XYZ file of C-alpha atoms in Angstrom:
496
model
C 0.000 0.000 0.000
C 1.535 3.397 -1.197
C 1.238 6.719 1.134
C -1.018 9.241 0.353
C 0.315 11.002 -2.499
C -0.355 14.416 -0.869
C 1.011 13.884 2.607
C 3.644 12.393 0.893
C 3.937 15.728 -1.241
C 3.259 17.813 2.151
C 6.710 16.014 3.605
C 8.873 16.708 0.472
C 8.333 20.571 1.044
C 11.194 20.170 3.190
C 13.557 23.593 1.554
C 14.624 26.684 2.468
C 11.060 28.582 2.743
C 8.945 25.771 2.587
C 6.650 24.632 5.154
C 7.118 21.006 6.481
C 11.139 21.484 8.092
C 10.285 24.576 10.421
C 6.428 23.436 11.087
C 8.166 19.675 12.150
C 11.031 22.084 13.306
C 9.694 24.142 15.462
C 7.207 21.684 17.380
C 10.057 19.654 18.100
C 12.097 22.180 19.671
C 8.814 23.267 21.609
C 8.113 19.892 22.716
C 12.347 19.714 23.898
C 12.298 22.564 25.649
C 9.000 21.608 27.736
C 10.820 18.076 28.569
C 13.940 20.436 29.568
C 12.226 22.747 31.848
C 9.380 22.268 32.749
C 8.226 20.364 36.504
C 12.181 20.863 37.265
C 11.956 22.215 41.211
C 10.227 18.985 42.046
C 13.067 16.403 42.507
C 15.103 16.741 45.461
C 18.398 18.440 45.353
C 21.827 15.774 44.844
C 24.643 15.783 46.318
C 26.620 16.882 43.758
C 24.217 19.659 42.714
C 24.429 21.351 46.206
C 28.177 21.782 45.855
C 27.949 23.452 41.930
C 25.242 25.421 43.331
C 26.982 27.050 46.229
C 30.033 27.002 44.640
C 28.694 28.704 41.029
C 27.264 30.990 42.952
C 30.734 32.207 44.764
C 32.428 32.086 41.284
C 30.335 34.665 39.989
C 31.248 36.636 43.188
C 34.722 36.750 42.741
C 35.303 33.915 45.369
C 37.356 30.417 43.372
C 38.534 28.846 46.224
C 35.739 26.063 46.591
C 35.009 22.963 44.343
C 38.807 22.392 42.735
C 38.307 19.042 42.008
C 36.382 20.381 38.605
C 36.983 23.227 36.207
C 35.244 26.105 36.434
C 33.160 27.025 32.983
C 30.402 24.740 33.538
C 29.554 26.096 37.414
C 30.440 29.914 36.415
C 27.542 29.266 33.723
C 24.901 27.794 36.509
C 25.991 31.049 38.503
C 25.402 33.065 35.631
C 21.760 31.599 35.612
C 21.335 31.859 39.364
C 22.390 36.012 38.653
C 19.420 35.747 36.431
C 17.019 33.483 38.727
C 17.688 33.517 42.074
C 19.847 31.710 44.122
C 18.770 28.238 43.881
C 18.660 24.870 41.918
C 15.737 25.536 39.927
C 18.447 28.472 38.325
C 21.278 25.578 37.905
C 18.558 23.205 36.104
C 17.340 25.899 33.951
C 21.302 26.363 32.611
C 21.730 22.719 32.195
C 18.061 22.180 30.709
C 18.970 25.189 28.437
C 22.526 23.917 27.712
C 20.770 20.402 26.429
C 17.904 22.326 24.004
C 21.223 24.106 22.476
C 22.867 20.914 22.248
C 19.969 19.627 20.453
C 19.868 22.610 18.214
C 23.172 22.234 17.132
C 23.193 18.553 15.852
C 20.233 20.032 13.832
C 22.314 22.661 11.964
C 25.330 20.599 11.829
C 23.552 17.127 10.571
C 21.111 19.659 7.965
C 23.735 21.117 6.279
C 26.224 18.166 6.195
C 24.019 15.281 5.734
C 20.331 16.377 5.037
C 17.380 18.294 5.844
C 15.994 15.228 7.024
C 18.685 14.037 8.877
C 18.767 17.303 10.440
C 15.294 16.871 11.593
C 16.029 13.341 12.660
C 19.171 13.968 14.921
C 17.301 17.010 16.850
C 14.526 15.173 17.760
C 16.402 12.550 18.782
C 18.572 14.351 21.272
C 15.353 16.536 22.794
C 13.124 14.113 22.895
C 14.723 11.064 24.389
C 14.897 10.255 27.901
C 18.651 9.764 29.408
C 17.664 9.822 33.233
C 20.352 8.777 35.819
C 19.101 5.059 36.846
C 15.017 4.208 35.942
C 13.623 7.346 38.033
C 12.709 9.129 34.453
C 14.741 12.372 34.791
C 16.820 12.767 32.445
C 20.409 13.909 33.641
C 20.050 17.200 31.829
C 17.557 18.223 34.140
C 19.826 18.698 36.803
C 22.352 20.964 37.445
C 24.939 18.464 36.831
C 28.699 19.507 34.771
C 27.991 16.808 31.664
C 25.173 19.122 30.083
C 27.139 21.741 29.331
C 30.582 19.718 28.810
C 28.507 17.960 25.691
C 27.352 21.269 24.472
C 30.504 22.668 23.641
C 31.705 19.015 22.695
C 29.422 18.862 20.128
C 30.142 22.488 19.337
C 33.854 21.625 18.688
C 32.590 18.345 16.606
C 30.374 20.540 14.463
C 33.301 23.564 13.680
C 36.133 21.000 13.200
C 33.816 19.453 10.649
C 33.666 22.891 9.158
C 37.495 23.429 9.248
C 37.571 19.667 7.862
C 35.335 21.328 4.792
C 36.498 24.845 4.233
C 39.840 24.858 5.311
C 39.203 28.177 7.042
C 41.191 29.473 9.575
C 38.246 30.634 11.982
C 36.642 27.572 12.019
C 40.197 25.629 14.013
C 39.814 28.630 16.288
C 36.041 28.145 17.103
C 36.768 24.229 17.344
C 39.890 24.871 19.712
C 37.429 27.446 22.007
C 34.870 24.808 21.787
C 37.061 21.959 22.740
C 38.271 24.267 25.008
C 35.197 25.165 27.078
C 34.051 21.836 27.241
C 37.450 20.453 28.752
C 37.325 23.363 31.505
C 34.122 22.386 32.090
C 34.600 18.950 32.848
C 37.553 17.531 31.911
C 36.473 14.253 30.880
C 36.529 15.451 26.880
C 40.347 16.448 26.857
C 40.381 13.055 25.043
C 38.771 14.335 21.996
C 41.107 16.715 21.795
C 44.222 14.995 19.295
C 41.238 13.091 17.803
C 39.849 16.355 15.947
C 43.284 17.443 15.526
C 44.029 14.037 14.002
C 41.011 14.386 11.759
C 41.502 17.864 10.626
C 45.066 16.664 9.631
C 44.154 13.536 7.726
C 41.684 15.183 5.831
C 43.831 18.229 4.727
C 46.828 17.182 4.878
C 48.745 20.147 4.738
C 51.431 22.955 5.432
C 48.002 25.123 5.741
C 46.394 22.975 8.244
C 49.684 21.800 10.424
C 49.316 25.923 11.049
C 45.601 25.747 11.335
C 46.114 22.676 13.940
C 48.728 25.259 15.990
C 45.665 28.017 16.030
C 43.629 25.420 17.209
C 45.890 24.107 19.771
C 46.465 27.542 21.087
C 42.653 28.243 21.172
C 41.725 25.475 23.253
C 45.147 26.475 25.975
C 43.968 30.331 25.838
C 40.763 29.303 27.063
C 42.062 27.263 29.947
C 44.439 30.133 31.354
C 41.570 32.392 30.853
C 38.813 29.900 32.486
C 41.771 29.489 35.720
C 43.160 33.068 35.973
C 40.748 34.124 38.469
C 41.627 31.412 40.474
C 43.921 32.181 43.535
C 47.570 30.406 42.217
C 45.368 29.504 39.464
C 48.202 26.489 37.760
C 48.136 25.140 41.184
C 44.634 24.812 41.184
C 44.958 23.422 37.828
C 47.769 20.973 39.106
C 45.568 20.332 42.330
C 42.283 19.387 40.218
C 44.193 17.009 38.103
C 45.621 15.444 41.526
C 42.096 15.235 42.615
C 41.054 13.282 39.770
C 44.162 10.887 39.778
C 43.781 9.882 43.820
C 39.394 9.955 42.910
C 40.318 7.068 39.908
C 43.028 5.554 42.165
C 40.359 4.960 45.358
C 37.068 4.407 43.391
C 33.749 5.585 44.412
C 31.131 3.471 45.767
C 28.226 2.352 43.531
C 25.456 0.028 42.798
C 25.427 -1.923 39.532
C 22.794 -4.434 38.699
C 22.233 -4.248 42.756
C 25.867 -5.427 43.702
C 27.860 -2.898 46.085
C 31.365 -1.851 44.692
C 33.968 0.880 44.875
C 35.453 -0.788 41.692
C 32.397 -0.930 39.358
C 33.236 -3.494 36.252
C 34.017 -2.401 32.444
C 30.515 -2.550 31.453
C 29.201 -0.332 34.003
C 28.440 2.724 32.031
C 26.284 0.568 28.996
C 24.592 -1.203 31.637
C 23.220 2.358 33.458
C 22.580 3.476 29.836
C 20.566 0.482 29.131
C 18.529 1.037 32.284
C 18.045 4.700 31.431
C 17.025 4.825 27.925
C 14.279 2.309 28.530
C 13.367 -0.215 25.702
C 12.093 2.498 23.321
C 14.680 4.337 22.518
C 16.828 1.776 22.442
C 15.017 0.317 19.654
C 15.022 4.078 18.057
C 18.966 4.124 18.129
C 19.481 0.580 17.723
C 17.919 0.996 14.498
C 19.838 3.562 13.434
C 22.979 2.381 13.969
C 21.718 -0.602 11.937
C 20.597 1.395 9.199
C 24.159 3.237 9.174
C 26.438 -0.047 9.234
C 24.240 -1.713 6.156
C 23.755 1.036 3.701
C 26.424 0.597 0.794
C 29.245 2.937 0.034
C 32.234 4.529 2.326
C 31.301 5.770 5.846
C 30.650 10.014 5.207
C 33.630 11.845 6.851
C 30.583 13.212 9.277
C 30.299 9.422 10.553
C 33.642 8.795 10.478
C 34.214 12.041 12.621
C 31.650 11.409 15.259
C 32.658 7.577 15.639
C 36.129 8.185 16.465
C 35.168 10.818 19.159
C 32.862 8.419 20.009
C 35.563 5.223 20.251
C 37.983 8.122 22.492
C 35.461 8.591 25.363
C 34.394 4.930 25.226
C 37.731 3.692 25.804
C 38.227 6.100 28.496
C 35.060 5.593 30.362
C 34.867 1.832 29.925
C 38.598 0.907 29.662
C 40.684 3.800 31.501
C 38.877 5.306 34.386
C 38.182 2.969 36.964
C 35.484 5.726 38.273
C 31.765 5.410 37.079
C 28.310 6.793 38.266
C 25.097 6.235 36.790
C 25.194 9.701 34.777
C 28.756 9.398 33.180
C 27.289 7.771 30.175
C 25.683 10.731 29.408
C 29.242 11.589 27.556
C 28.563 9.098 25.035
C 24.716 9.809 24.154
C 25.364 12.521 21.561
C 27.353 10.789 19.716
C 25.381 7.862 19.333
C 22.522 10.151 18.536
C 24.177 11.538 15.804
C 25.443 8.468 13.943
C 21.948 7.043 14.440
C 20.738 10.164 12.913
C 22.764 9.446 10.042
C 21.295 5.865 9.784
C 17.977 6.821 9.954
C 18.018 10.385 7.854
C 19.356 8.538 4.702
C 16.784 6.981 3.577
C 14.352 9.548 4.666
C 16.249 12.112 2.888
C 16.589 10.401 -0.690
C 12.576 9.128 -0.066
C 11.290 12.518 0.415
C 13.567 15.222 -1.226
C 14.594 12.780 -4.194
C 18.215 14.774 -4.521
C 20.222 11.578 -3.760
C 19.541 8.675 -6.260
C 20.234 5.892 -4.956
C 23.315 3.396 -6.234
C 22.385 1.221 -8.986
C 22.782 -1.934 -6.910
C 20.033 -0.470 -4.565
C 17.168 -2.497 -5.421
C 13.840 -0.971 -4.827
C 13.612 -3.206 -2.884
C 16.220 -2.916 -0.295
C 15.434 1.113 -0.241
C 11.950 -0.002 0.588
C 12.992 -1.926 3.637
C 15.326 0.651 4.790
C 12.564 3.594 4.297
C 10.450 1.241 6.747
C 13.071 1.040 9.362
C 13.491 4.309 9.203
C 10.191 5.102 10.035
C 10.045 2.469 12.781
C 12.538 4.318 14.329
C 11.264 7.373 13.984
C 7.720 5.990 15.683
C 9.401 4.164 17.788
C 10.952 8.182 19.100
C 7.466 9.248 19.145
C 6.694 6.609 22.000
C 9.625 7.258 23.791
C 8.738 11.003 23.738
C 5.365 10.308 24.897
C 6.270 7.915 27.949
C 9.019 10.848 29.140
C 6.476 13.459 28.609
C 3.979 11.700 30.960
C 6.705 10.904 33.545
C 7.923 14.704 33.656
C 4.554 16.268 33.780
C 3.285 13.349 36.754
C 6.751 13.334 38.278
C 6.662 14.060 42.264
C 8.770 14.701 45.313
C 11.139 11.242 46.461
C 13.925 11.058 48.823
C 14.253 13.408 51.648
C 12.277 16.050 50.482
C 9.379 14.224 50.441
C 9.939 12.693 53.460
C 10.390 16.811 54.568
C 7.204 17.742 53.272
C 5.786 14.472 54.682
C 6.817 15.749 58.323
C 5.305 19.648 57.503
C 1.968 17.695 56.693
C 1.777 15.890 59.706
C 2.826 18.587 61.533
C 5.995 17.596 63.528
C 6.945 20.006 65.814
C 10.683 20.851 65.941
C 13.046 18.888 67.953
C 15.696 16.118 67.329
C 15.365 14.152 64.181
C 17.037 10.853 63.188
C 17.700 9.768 59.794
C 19.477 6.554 58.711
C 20.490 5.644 54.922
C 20.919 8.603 53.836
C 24.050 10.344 53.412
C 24.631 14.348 54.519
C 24.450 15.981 51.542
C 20.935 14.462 50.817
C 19.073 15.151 53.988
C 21.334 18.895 55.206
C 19.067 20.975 52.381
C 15.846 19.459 54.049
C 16.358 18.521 57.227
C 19.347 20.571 58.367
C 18.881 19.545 62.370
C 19.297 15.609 61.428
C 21.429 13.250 63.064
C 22.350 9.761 61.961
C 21.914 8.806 66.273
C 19.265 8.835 68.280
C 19.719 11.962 71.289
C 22.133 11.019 74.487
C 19.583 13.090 76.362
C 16.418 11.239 77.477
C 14.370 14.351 78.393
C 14.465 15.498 74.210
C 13.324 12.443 72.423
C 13.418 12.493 68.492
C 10.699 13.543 67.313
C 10.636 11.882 63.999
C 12.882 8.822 62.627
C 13.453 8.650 58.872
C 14.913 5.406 57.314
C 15.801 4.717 53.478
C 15.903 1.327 52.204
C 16.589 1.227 48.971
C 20.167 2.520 48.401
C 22.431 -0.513 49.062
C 25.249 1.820 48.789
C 24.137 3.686 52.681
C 22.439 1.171 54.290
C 20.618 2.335 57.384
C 22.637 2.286 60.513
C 22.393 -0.798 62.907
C 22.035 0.809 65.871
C 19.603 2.972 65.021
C 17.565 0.136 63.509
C 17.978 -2.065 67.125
C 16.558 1.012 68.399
C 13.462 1.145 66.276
C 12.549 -2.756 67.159
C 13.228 -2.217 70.120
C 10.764 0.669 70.928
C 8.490 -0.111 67.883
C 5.188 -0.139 70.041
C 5.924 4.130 70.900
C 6.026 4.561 67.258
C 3.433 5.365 64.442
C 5.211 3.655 61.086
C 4.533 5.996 57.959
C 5.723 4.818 54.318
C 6.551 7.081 51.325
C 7.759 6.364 47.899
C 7.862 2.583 48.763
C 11.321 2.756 49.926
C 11.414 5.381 52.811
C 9.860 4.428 56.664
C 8.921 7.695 58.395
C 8.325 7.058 62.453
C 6.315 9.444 64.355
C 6.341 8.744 68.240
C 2.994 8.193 69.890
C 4.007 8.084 73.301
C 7.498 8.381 75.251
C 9.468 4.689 75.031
């Protein structure tokens, strides 16, 4: 059965002026920026979040003496937003949300003018309407003020001008790719691996006198914005020195984390594909699984776009899964653009030569075999569209968890103030909540806690022993509240 030959006709009006690419175009964007930002004070502030939020917030003040561990571009940018909104995380998750819709917006100029209008299309509304949420909670990492949003924004940045220097030859384009590369090292530093694999690609594709110079411009690009990113900094190369320390001893000790519910400091190789497994969900999985299909069986040479973004790709994969011996559940996150845009690639093709008809295909393209591909394609492509729709539901329905509910929990049932216990969490999650907690139970018998929150479902902080002995002990003085199926909440009834 053929399409309708006018919606058919509708889609191919896909040029400069014509109505189906900024119609498609602009609801996309729409829809990605309303995944970005909207709901985004509900979930409770992270650990990590605190300490970018404070800590932006004294950059933009003059003060650089906190937070070394990290470069500074990514947390002068949230301060920059909390300038604009207020001192708080809802400012920080606006920069990052905002950071992501650019990101997306990018791939979309890059992909439409190297590969097709289509493709264009395709690899936008892949990146903004995806989920990518750290573990299964259906927040996607780029709604929190986290460093990786904005690190992959000016990664994909550098991708997209070194593929310009790669096709002009123009000396401004190594300069914006070196003060891309450059702001996405300084602001996490995690990238700096990309960095002699667009040199090496700029090189190998112009071989040159001309681009050995270019390279140099770009090289010096990339340093100029580190000294200028670190000259505010008190002693700023031995902060520089003292962040790279940081990072050594961090990989050396390992971090404690919970992969397919084992405990380890020392999580294995596989780590990072396993959290992104559990965080796409199956639907977009099948979306860029079938891209990444489509791009490995469609004839003729890989583009120099693919073969671009698949070596940057290979870099941070081999240093995520192979080098550093860190992981946490977002770190994948480093890897997601680029697999976004080679499935892109895959799936734009065939889109692009079905509904602009400016690519014939290859003589040995049977009808066919373009048939079948147009059809996976488009499988992918509805296969998006659910995706979209189950992230969209889970942002707009998405509620309080953690601590803070367990906060608001206490405000509803009105506690009145006095010692409170908490076990299984760690500081950082409970302080911006419940700033009084303790992890023990008062030495002094005449000021009883007045509440007793336990989490149960992080095997990484399990809830302390003691204070659990405690709670059997005295269960009968206790009222025993539940919230968010993993959090006990114990109000006392009488005196134990």
């Amino acid at each position: 059965m053929s399409a309708d030959p006018g919606f058919v006709r509708w889609l191919r009006d896909v040029r400069p002026g014509g109505g189906a690419e900024y119609l498609v175009g602009a609801a996309v964007l729409v829809w990605g920026l309303l995944l970005a930002l909207s709901n985004l004070p509900v979930a409770g502030i992270t650990p990590d979040e605190r300490a970018y939020l404070d800590n932006g917030w004294a950059y933009v003040h003059g003060d650089f003496s906190g937070n070394g561990e990290h470069p500074y571009t990514a947390k002068v940018l949230m301060g920059l937003g909390q300038l604009i909104g207020g001192h708080n995380v809802v400012a920080d998750r606006t920069a990052a949300g905002l950071a992501s819709v650019a990101t997306g917006v990018v791939i979309w100029w890059w992909l439409r003018r190297d590969a097709g209008r289509a493709t264009g299309l395709i690899g936008g509304a892949l990146w903004l309407l995806l989920p990518r949420p750290i573990g299964v909670v259906g927040l996607r990492i780029d709604r929190f003020g986290l460093l990786e949003p904005f690190m992959m924004l000016f990664a994909v940045i550098a991708m997209a001008a070194t593929r310009w220097w790669i096709r002009t030859g123009r000396r401004r384009a190594a300069v914006w790719a070196g003060v891309a590369i450059g702001l996405s090292v300084t602001s996490k530093v995690t990238t700096v691996v990309l960095v002699p694999v667009l040199l090496i690609a700029a090189l190998a594709a112009r071989p040159s006198r001309r681009t050995a110079g270019q390279a140099g411009l770009f090289a010096a690009a990339a340093a100029a914005v580190v000294v200028v990113t670190y000259l505010p900094a008190p002693g700023f190369l031995g902060q520089a020195v003292a962040m790279l320390r940081y990072q050594s001893a961090h990989s050396s000790r390992g971090h404690m984390v919970v992969v397919a519910g084992t405990v380890t400091p020392r999580p294995p190789w596989w780590a990072n594909l396993y959290w992104m497994w559990e965080g796409l969900g199956v639907a977009a999985t099948i979306a860029l699984a079938i891209g990444l299909v489509l791009l490995a069986v469609q004839r003729g040479r890989p583009t120099a776009v693919t073969a671009l973004v698949a070596a940057n790709l290979a870099a941070l994969a081999v240093f995520l899964l192979a080098v550093s011996s860190v992981a946490l559940q977002h770190y994948y996150y480093a890897l997601v653009p680029e697999i976004t845009v080679l499935a892109a690639l895959g799936i734009g093709r065939p889109l692009d030569i079905w509904l602009t008809r400016r690519t014939r295909p290859r003589p040995a393209d049977s009808p066919q075999a373009g048939a079948v591909l147009r059809c996976a394609a488009l499988a992918a492509v509805l296969a998006t569209g659910v995706a979209a729709v189950g992230l969209s539901v889970q942002t707009a329905t998405q509620h309080p968890g953690g601590v803070k509910l367990a906060a608001e929990i206490l405000a509803v049932e009105h506690v009145p103030p006095g010692p409170i216990v908490v076990a299984g969490f760690r500081p950082l999650e409970y302080q911006p909540y419940l700033p009084t907690a303790a992890g023990t139970f008062p030495t002094d018998r005449d000021t009883p806690a007045v509440a007793v929150i336990v989490q149960r479902g992080d095997p990484s902080t399990p809830p302390s022993a003691a204070v659990l002995r405690r709670l059997r002990r005295t269960a009968p003085y206790y009222r025993k509240l539940t919230a968010d199926h993993t959090i006990d909440i114990y109000l006392p009834t009488a005196t134990p």
